[in-house]
Amino acid sequence: MDYLYALQQIREACPSFVNYFFLFFSEVILKAGVLFIAVIYWSFSKHDGLLIGFGYVSSYSINQTVKNIACVPRPWLLDSRLHVDPLAQKGATGFSFPSGHTVTAASTFGGIAVWKKNRKSLIVFMALICLIVAFARNWLGCHTLSDVLVALFIGAFSICMINLLSLWFSRHQDKDVLICLTGSLLSVLILILMQIKPYSIENSYPLITDCYTSCGMTCGLLLGWLLERRFVNFSMEVSVKTKFLRALAGSLLLVFMYSAGSHIFAFMGVHFAHLVKYFLIFFVMIYLYPLIFTKIEGKKNAD
């Protein structure tokens, strides 16, 4: 805690633009992570986009499970000297350990680094983004040092795990239904366990919301992946213009879904609104949108 207190004193003495710099990496860049994954998947490398997407979702799920098992309070609740940055507090949902922002940065940008492993300058840049996000969570007072270090490990572990599973799947292509069912059932089971387990905090309702997000992401990604590979199997052998249009239209669609989803499904309550919203975002990203642009592109080619 002394480390965070020292950072807090420096933060309070610095001009406000320094905080905005770390907030930009902590919030804006990170929220664009799913867009980066989607654009890679639609327009650059379908295979690598999927690997990064699976790494993102698996790391988020592992991290959220650890969070709700460890139940470590936020730093400012453990030490009265500490004060979280007000603009960062809104995004500091759930428990503290490990850091969700850091784990998603590690899995997303670490996954991009693995994809472009022959480009050393890009690897360094991606690693730098991960480290800046991790440090930003300390700087803003949202997480302890152990929170971000363990999150970096989970991100790296998830990337390795998904790449090993990909190698196994390349020799067992008929196991896609088994993977989809197993992953989805495991995600639902974890959600149920996190829901029924006792918590020492009286109002635990807000602390379980991200578990519903995790389940929605996982099921949406797995079902979308299964349906796309079985019934769409879109091609990357298209023009640069077509790839650009895919990325542009799809990005606008995902931004709309992210912005409007919570309002559209608000009648379901916070938990199920998050589950349905994130299920649809990943299902549309992986299956439904590729189905639509494949049909549109096919009609244009036929004409």
Short mmCIF file of N, CA, C and O in Angstrom, two decimals, residues 189-260:
data_model
loop_
_atom_site.label_atom_id
_atom_site.label_comp_id
_atom_site.label_asym_id
_atom_site.label_seq_id
_atom_site.Cartn_x
_atom_site.Cartn_y
_atom_site.Cartn_z
N LEU A 189 -21.83 -23.02 -15.61
CA LEU A 189 -21.61 -23.62 -14.29
C LEU A 189 -20.85 -22.67 -13.38
O LEU A 189 -21.21 -22.49 -12.20
N ILE A 190 -19.81 -22.03 -13.91
CA ILE A 190 -19.03 -21.06 -13.12
C ILE A 190 -19.92 -19.90 -12.69
O ILE A 190 -19.87 -19.44 -11.54
N LEU A 191 -20.77 -19.42 -13.61
CA LEU A 191 -21.69 -18.33 -13.28
C LEU A 191 -22.62 -18.73 -12.13
O LEU A 191 -22.81 -17.95 -11.18
N ILE A 192 -23.17 -19.93 -12.19
CA ILE A 192 -24.07 -20.40 -11.13
C ILE A 192 -23.34 -20.48 -9.79
O ILE A 192 -23.85 -20.05 -8.75
N LEU A 193 -22.10 -21.02 -9.82
CA LEU A 193 -21.32 -21.14 -8.59
C LEU A 193 -20.99 -19.77 -8.00
O LEU A 193 -21.06 -19.56 -6.78
N MET A 194 -20.64 -18.80 -8.88
CA MET A 194 -20.33 -17.45 -8.40
C MET A 194 -21.58 -16.75 -7.86
O MET A 194 -21.50 -15.90 -6.98
N GLN A 195 -22.74 -17.15 -8.38
CA GLN A 195 -23.99 -16.55 -7.94
C GLN A 195 -24.42 -17.08 -6.57
O GLN A 195 -24.91 -16.32 -5.73
N ILE A 196 -24.24 -18.38 -6.35
CA ILE A 196 -24.76 -18.98 -5.11
C ILE A 196 -23.75 -18.98 -3.96
O ILE A 196 -24.13 -19.20 -2.81
N LYS A 197 -22.47 -18.74 -4.27
CA LYS A 197 -21.47 -18.75 -3.20
C LYS A 197 -21.72 -17.60 -2.23
O LYS A 197 -22.18 -16.52 -2.64
N PRO A 198 -21.43 -17.78 -0.95
CA PRO A 198 -21.62 -16.70 0.02
C PRO A 198 -20.53 -15.62 -0.10
O PRO A 198 -19.38 -15.93 -0.41
N TYR A 199 -20.91 -14.38 0.12
CA TYR A 199 -19.97 -13.25 0.10
C TYR A 199 -20.04 -12.54 1.44
O TYR A 199 -21.12 -12.42 2.04
N SER A 200 -18.90 -12.06 1.88
CA SER A 200 -18.85 -11.37 3.17
C SER A 200 -19.45 -9.97 3.10
O SER A 200 -19.83 -9.40 4.12
N ILE A 201 -19.52 -9.42 1.90
CA ILE A 201 -20.10 -8.09 1.71
C ILE A 201 -21.62 -8.20 1.64
O ILE A 201 -22.15 -9.08 0.93
N GLU A 202 -22.32 -7.33 2.33
CA GLU A 202 -23.78 -7.42 2.42
C GLU A 202 -24.45 -7.29 1.06
O GLU A 202 -25.30 -8.10 0.69
N ASN A 203 -24.09 -6.27 0.29
CA ASN A 203 -24.69 -6.07 -1.03
C ASN A 203 -23.70 -6.57 -2.09
O ASN A 203 -22.88 -5.81 -2.61
N SER A 204 -23.80 -7.84 -2.42
CA SER A 204 -22.87 -8.43 -3.39
C SER A 204 -23.39 -8.36 -4.82
O SER A 204 -22.69 -8.75 -5.75
N TYR A 205 -24.60 -7.86 -5.01
CA TYR A 205 -25.22 -7.84 -6.35
C TYR A 205 -24.33 -7.18 -7.41
O TYR A 205 -24.10 -7.78 -8.47
N PRO A 206 -23.82 -5.97 -7.18
CA PRO A 206 -22.99 -5.33 -8.22
C PRO A 206 -21.68 -6.07 -8.47
O PRO A 206 -21.09 -5.92 -9.56
N LEU A 207 -21.22 -6.85 -7.50
CA LEU A 207 -19.93 -7.52 -7.61
C LEU A 207 -19.98 -8.79 -8.47
O LEU A 207 -18.95 -9.37 -8.78
N ILE A 208 -21.19 -9.20 -8.84
CA ILE A 208 -21.36 -10.41 -9.64
C ILE A 208 -21.66 -10.07 -11.10
O ILE A 208 -21.64 -10.93 -11.97
N THR A 209 -21.90 -8.79 -11.38
CA THR A 209 -22.30 -8.38 -12.73
C THR A 209 -21.31 -8.82 -13.80
O THR A 209 -21.70 -9.33 -14.85
N ASP A 210 -20.03 -8.66 -13.52
CA ASP A 210 -19.02 -9.03 -14.52
C ASP A 210 -18.97 -10.53 -14.79
O ASP A 210 -18.47 -10.96 -15.83
N CYS A 211 -19.47 -11.33 -13.86
CA CYS A 211 -19.57 -12.78 -14.09
C CYS A 211 -20.59 -13.07 -15.19
O CYS A 211 -20.41 -13.98 -16.00
N TYR A 212 -21.67 -12.30 -15.20
CA TYR A 212 -22.68 -12.43 -16.26
C TYR A 212 -22.10 -11.96 -17.60
O TYR A 212 -22.37 -12.57 -18.65
N THR A 213 -21.31 -10.90 -17.56
CA THR A 213 -20.63 -10.43 -18.77
C THR A 213 -19.74 -11.52 -19.34
O THR A 213 -19.75 -11.81 -20.54
N SER A 214 -18.97 -12.16 -18.46
CA SER A 214 -18.06 -13.22 -18.86
C SER A 214 -18.80 -14.38 -19.52
O SER A 214 -18.38 -14.90 -20.57
N CYS A 215 -19.90 -14.80 -18.92
CA CYS A 215 -20.69 -15.91 -19.45
C CYS A 215 -21.28 -15.55 -20.81
O CYS A 215 -21.26 -16.37 -21.75
N GLY A 216 -21.78 -14.33 -20.95
CA GLY A 216 -22.33 -13.88 -22.23
C GLY A 216 -21.28 -13.87 -23.32
O GLY A 216 -21.52 -14.36 -24.44
N MET A 217 -20.10 -13.33 -23.02
CA MET A 217 -18.99 -13.31 -23.99
C MET A 217 -18.65 -14.73 -24.45
O MET A 217 -18.53 -14.99 -25.65
N THR A 218 -18.47 -15.62 -23.48
CA THR A 218 -18.02 -16.98 -23.77
C THR A 218 -19.02 -17.73 -24.65
O THR A 218 -18.65 -18.32 -25.68
N CYS A 219 -20.28 -17.70 -24.26
CA CYS A 219 -21.31 -18.42 -25.02
C CYS A 219 -21.51 -17.80 -26.40
O CYS A 219 -21.70 -18.53 -27.39
N GLY A 220 -21.48 -16.48 -26.49
CA GLY A 220 -21.64 -15.81 -27.78
C GLY A 220 -20.51 -16.13 -28.73
O GLY A 220 -20.72 -16.40 -29.92
N LEU A 221 -19.29 -16.12 -28.21
CA LEU A 221 -18.11 -16.43 -29.04
C LEU A 221 -18.14 -17.88 -29.51
O LEU A 221 -17.93 -18.17 -30.70
N LEU A 222 -18.39 -18.81 -28.59
CA LEU A 222 -18.35 -20.23 -28.94
C LEU A 222 -19.45 -20.61 -29.93
O LEU A 222 -19.20 -21.31 -30.92
N LEU A 223 -20.69 -20.16 -29.68
CA LEU A 223 -21.78 -20.48 -30.59
C LEU A 223 -21.56 -19.82 -31.95
O LEU A 223 -21.78 -20.45 -33.00
N GLY A 224 -21.11 -18.57 -31.95
CA GLY A 224 -20.83 -17.88 -33.20
C GLY A 224 -19.75 -18.57 -34.00
O GLY A 224 -19.86 -18.73 -35.22
N TRP A 225 -18.69 -19.00 -33.30
CA TRP A 225 -17.58 -19.71 -33.97
C TRP A 225 -18.06 -21.01 -34.60
O TRP A 225 -17.72 -21.31 -35.75
N LEU A 226 -18.88 -21.76 -33.87
CA LEU A 226 -19.39 -23.04 -34.39
C LEU A 226 -20.25 -22.82 -35.63
O LEU A 226 -20.08 -23.50 -36.66
N LEU A 227 -21.20 -21.89 -35.56
CA LEU A 227 -22.10 -21.64 -36.68
C LEU A 227 -21.36 -21.07 -37.88
O LEU A 227 -21.66 -21.44 -39.03
N GLU A 228 -20.40 -20.19 -37.63
CA GLU A 228 -19.67 -19.60 -38.76
C GLU A 228 -18.88 -20.65 -39.51
O GLU A 228 -18.90 -20.69 -40.74
N ARG A 229 -18.17 -21.50 -38.79
CA ARG A 229 -17.33 -22.49 -39.47
C ARG A 229 -18.16 -23.58 -40.14
O ARG A 229 -17.74 -24.17 -41.13
N ARG A 230 -19.37 -23.84 -39.63
CA ARG A 230 -20.23 -24.87 -40.21
C ARG A 230 -21.05 -24.35 -41.39
O ARG A 230 -21.27 -25.09 -42.36
N PHE A 231 -21.53 -23.09 -41.31
CA PHE A 231 -22.52 -22.63 -42.28
C PHE A 231 -22.12 -21.39 -43.10
O PHE A 231 -22.81 -21.06 -44.07
N VAL A 232 -21.05 -20.71 -42.72
CA VAL A 232 -20.65 -19.50 -43.46
C VAL A 232 -19.26 -19.68 -44.05
O VAL A 232 -19.09 -19.64 -45.27
N ASN A 233 -18.28 -19.83 -43.18
CA ASN A 233 -16.88 -20.01 -43.60
C ASN A 233 -16.46 -18.91 -44.58
O ASN A 233 -16.05 -19.18 -45.71
N PHE A 234 -16.57 -17.67 -44.13
CA PHE A 234 -16.29 -16.54 -45.03
C PHE A 234 -14.83 -16.52 -45.48
O PHE A 234 -13.94 -17.03 -44.80
N SER A 235 -14.62 -15.95 -46.65
CA SER A 235 -13.31 -15.95 -47.28
C SER A 235 -12.56 -14.64 -47.03
O SER A 235 -13.17 -13.57 -46.93
N MET A 236 -11.25 -14.74 -46.94
CA MET A 236 -10.39 -13.56 -46.85
C MET A 236 -9.86 -13.16 -48.23
O MET A 236 -9.15 -12.16 -48.35
N GLU A 237 -10.22 -13.94 -49.26
CA GLU A 237 -9.75 -13.66 -50.62
C GLU A 237 -10.65 -12.63 -51.29
O GLU A 237 -11.37 -12.93 -52.24
N VAL A 238 -10.61 -11.43 -50.75
CA VAL A 238 -11.40 -10.33 -51.30
C VAL A 238 -10.50 -9.11 -51.45
O VAL A 238 -9.37 -9.08 -50.96
N SER A 239 -11.01 -8.09 -52.13
CA SER A 239 -10.22 -6.89 -52.39
C SER A 239 -9.97 -6.08 -51.12
O SER A 239 -10.69 -6.24 -50.12
N VAL A 240 -9.00 -5.21 -51.19
CA VAL A 240 -8.71 -4.31 -50.06
C VAL A 240 -9.91 -3.42 -49.76
O VAL A 240 -10.24 -3.17 -48.59
N LYS A 241 -10.57 -2.96 -50.80
CA LYS A 241 -11.76 -2.13 -50.63
C LYS A 241 -12.84 -2.88 -49.85
O LYS A 241 -13.46 -2.32 -48.93
N THR A 242 -13.07 -4.13 -50.20
CA THR A 242 -14.08 -4.94 -49.51
C THR A 242 -13.71 -5.15 -48.05
O THR A 242 -14.55 -5.05 -47.16
N LYS A 243 -12.44 -5.39 -47.79
CA LYS A 243 -11.98 -5.56 -46.41
C LYS A 243 -12.19 -4.28 -45.61
O LYS A 243 -12.58 -4.31 -44.44
N PHE A 244 -11.91 -3.15 -46.25
CA PHE A 244 -12.10 -1.85 -45.59
C PHE A 244 -13.57 -1.63 -45.24
O PHE A 244 -13.90 -1.19 -44.13
N LEU A 245 -14.46 -1.95 -46.19
CA LEU A 245 -15.90 -1.76 -45.96
C LEU A 245 -16.40 -2.70 -44.86
O LEU A 245 -17.24 -2.31 -44.05
N ARG A 246 -15.87 -3.94 -44.85
CA ARG A 246 -16.22 -4.87 -43.77
C ARG A 246 -15.87 -4.26 -42.41
O ARG A 246 -16.67 -4.28 -41.47
N ALA A 247 -14.65 -3.76 -42.31
CA ALA A 247 -14.16 -3.23 -41.04
C ALA A 247 -14.94 -1.99 -40.62
O ALA A 247 -15.31 -1.84 -39.44
N LEU A 248 -15.22 -1.10 -41.57
CA LEU A 248 -15.91 0.15 -41.25
C LEU A 248 -17.34 -0.11 -40.79
O LEU A 248 -17.75 0.35 -39.71
N ALA A 249 -18.10 -0.85 -41.59
CA ALA A 249 -19.51 -1.11 -41.25
C ALA A 249 -19.61 -1.93 -39.97
O ALA A 249 -20.46 -1.65 -39.10
N GLY A 250 -18.75 -2.92 -39.82
CA GLY A 250 -18.79 -3.76 -38.63
C GLY A 250 -18.43 -3.00 -37.38
O GLY A 250 -19.03 -3.21 -36.31
N SER A 251 -17.45 -2.12 -37.47
CA SER A 251 -17.05 -1.32 -36.31
C SER A 251 -18.18 -0.42 -35.85
O SER A 251 -18.45 -0.30 -34.65
N LEU A 252 -18.87 0.21 -36.81
CA LEU A 252 -20.01 1.06 -36.47
C LEU A 252 -21.12 0.25 -35.81
O LEU A 252 -21.74 0.71 -34.85
N LEU A 253 -21.34 -0.96 -36.31
CA LEU A 253 -22.35 -1.83 -35.72
C LEU A 253 -22.01 -2.20 -34.29
O LEU A 253 -22.86 -2.13 -33.39
N LEU A 254 -20.75 -2.57 -34.03
CA LEU A 254 -20.35 -2.95 -32.67
C LEU A 254 -20.40 -1.77 -31.71
O LEU A 254 -20.79 -1.93 -30.55
N VAL A 255 -20.01 -0.59 -32.19
CA VAL A 255 -20.07 0.61 -31.34
C VAL A 255 -21.52 0.89 -30.95
O VAL A 255 -21.83 1.21 -29.79
N PHE A 256 -22.43 0.74 -31.92
CA PHE A 256 -23.86 0.94 -31.62
C PHE A 256 -24.34 -0.07 -30.59
O PHE A 256 -25.04 0.27 -29.63
N MET A 257 -23.98 -1.34 -30.79
CA MET A 257 -24.42 -2.40 -29.87
C MET A 257 -23.86 -2.18 -28.47
O MET A 257 -24.57 -2.37 -27.47
N TYR A 258 -22.61 -1.76 -28.39
CA TYR A 258 -22.00 -1.50 -27.08
C TYR A 258 -22.68 -0.32 -26.38
O TYR A 258 -22.95 -0.37 -25.17
N SER A 259 -22.96 0.73 -27.14
CA SER A 259 -23.53 1.96 -26.56
C SER A 259 -25.00 1.79 -26.19
O SER A 259 -25.45 2.29 -25.15
N ALA A 260 -25.75 1.09 -27.04
CA ALA A 260 -27.20 1.01 -26.85
C ALA A 260 -27.65 -0.23 -26.09
O ALA A 260 -28.76 -0.27 -25.56
#
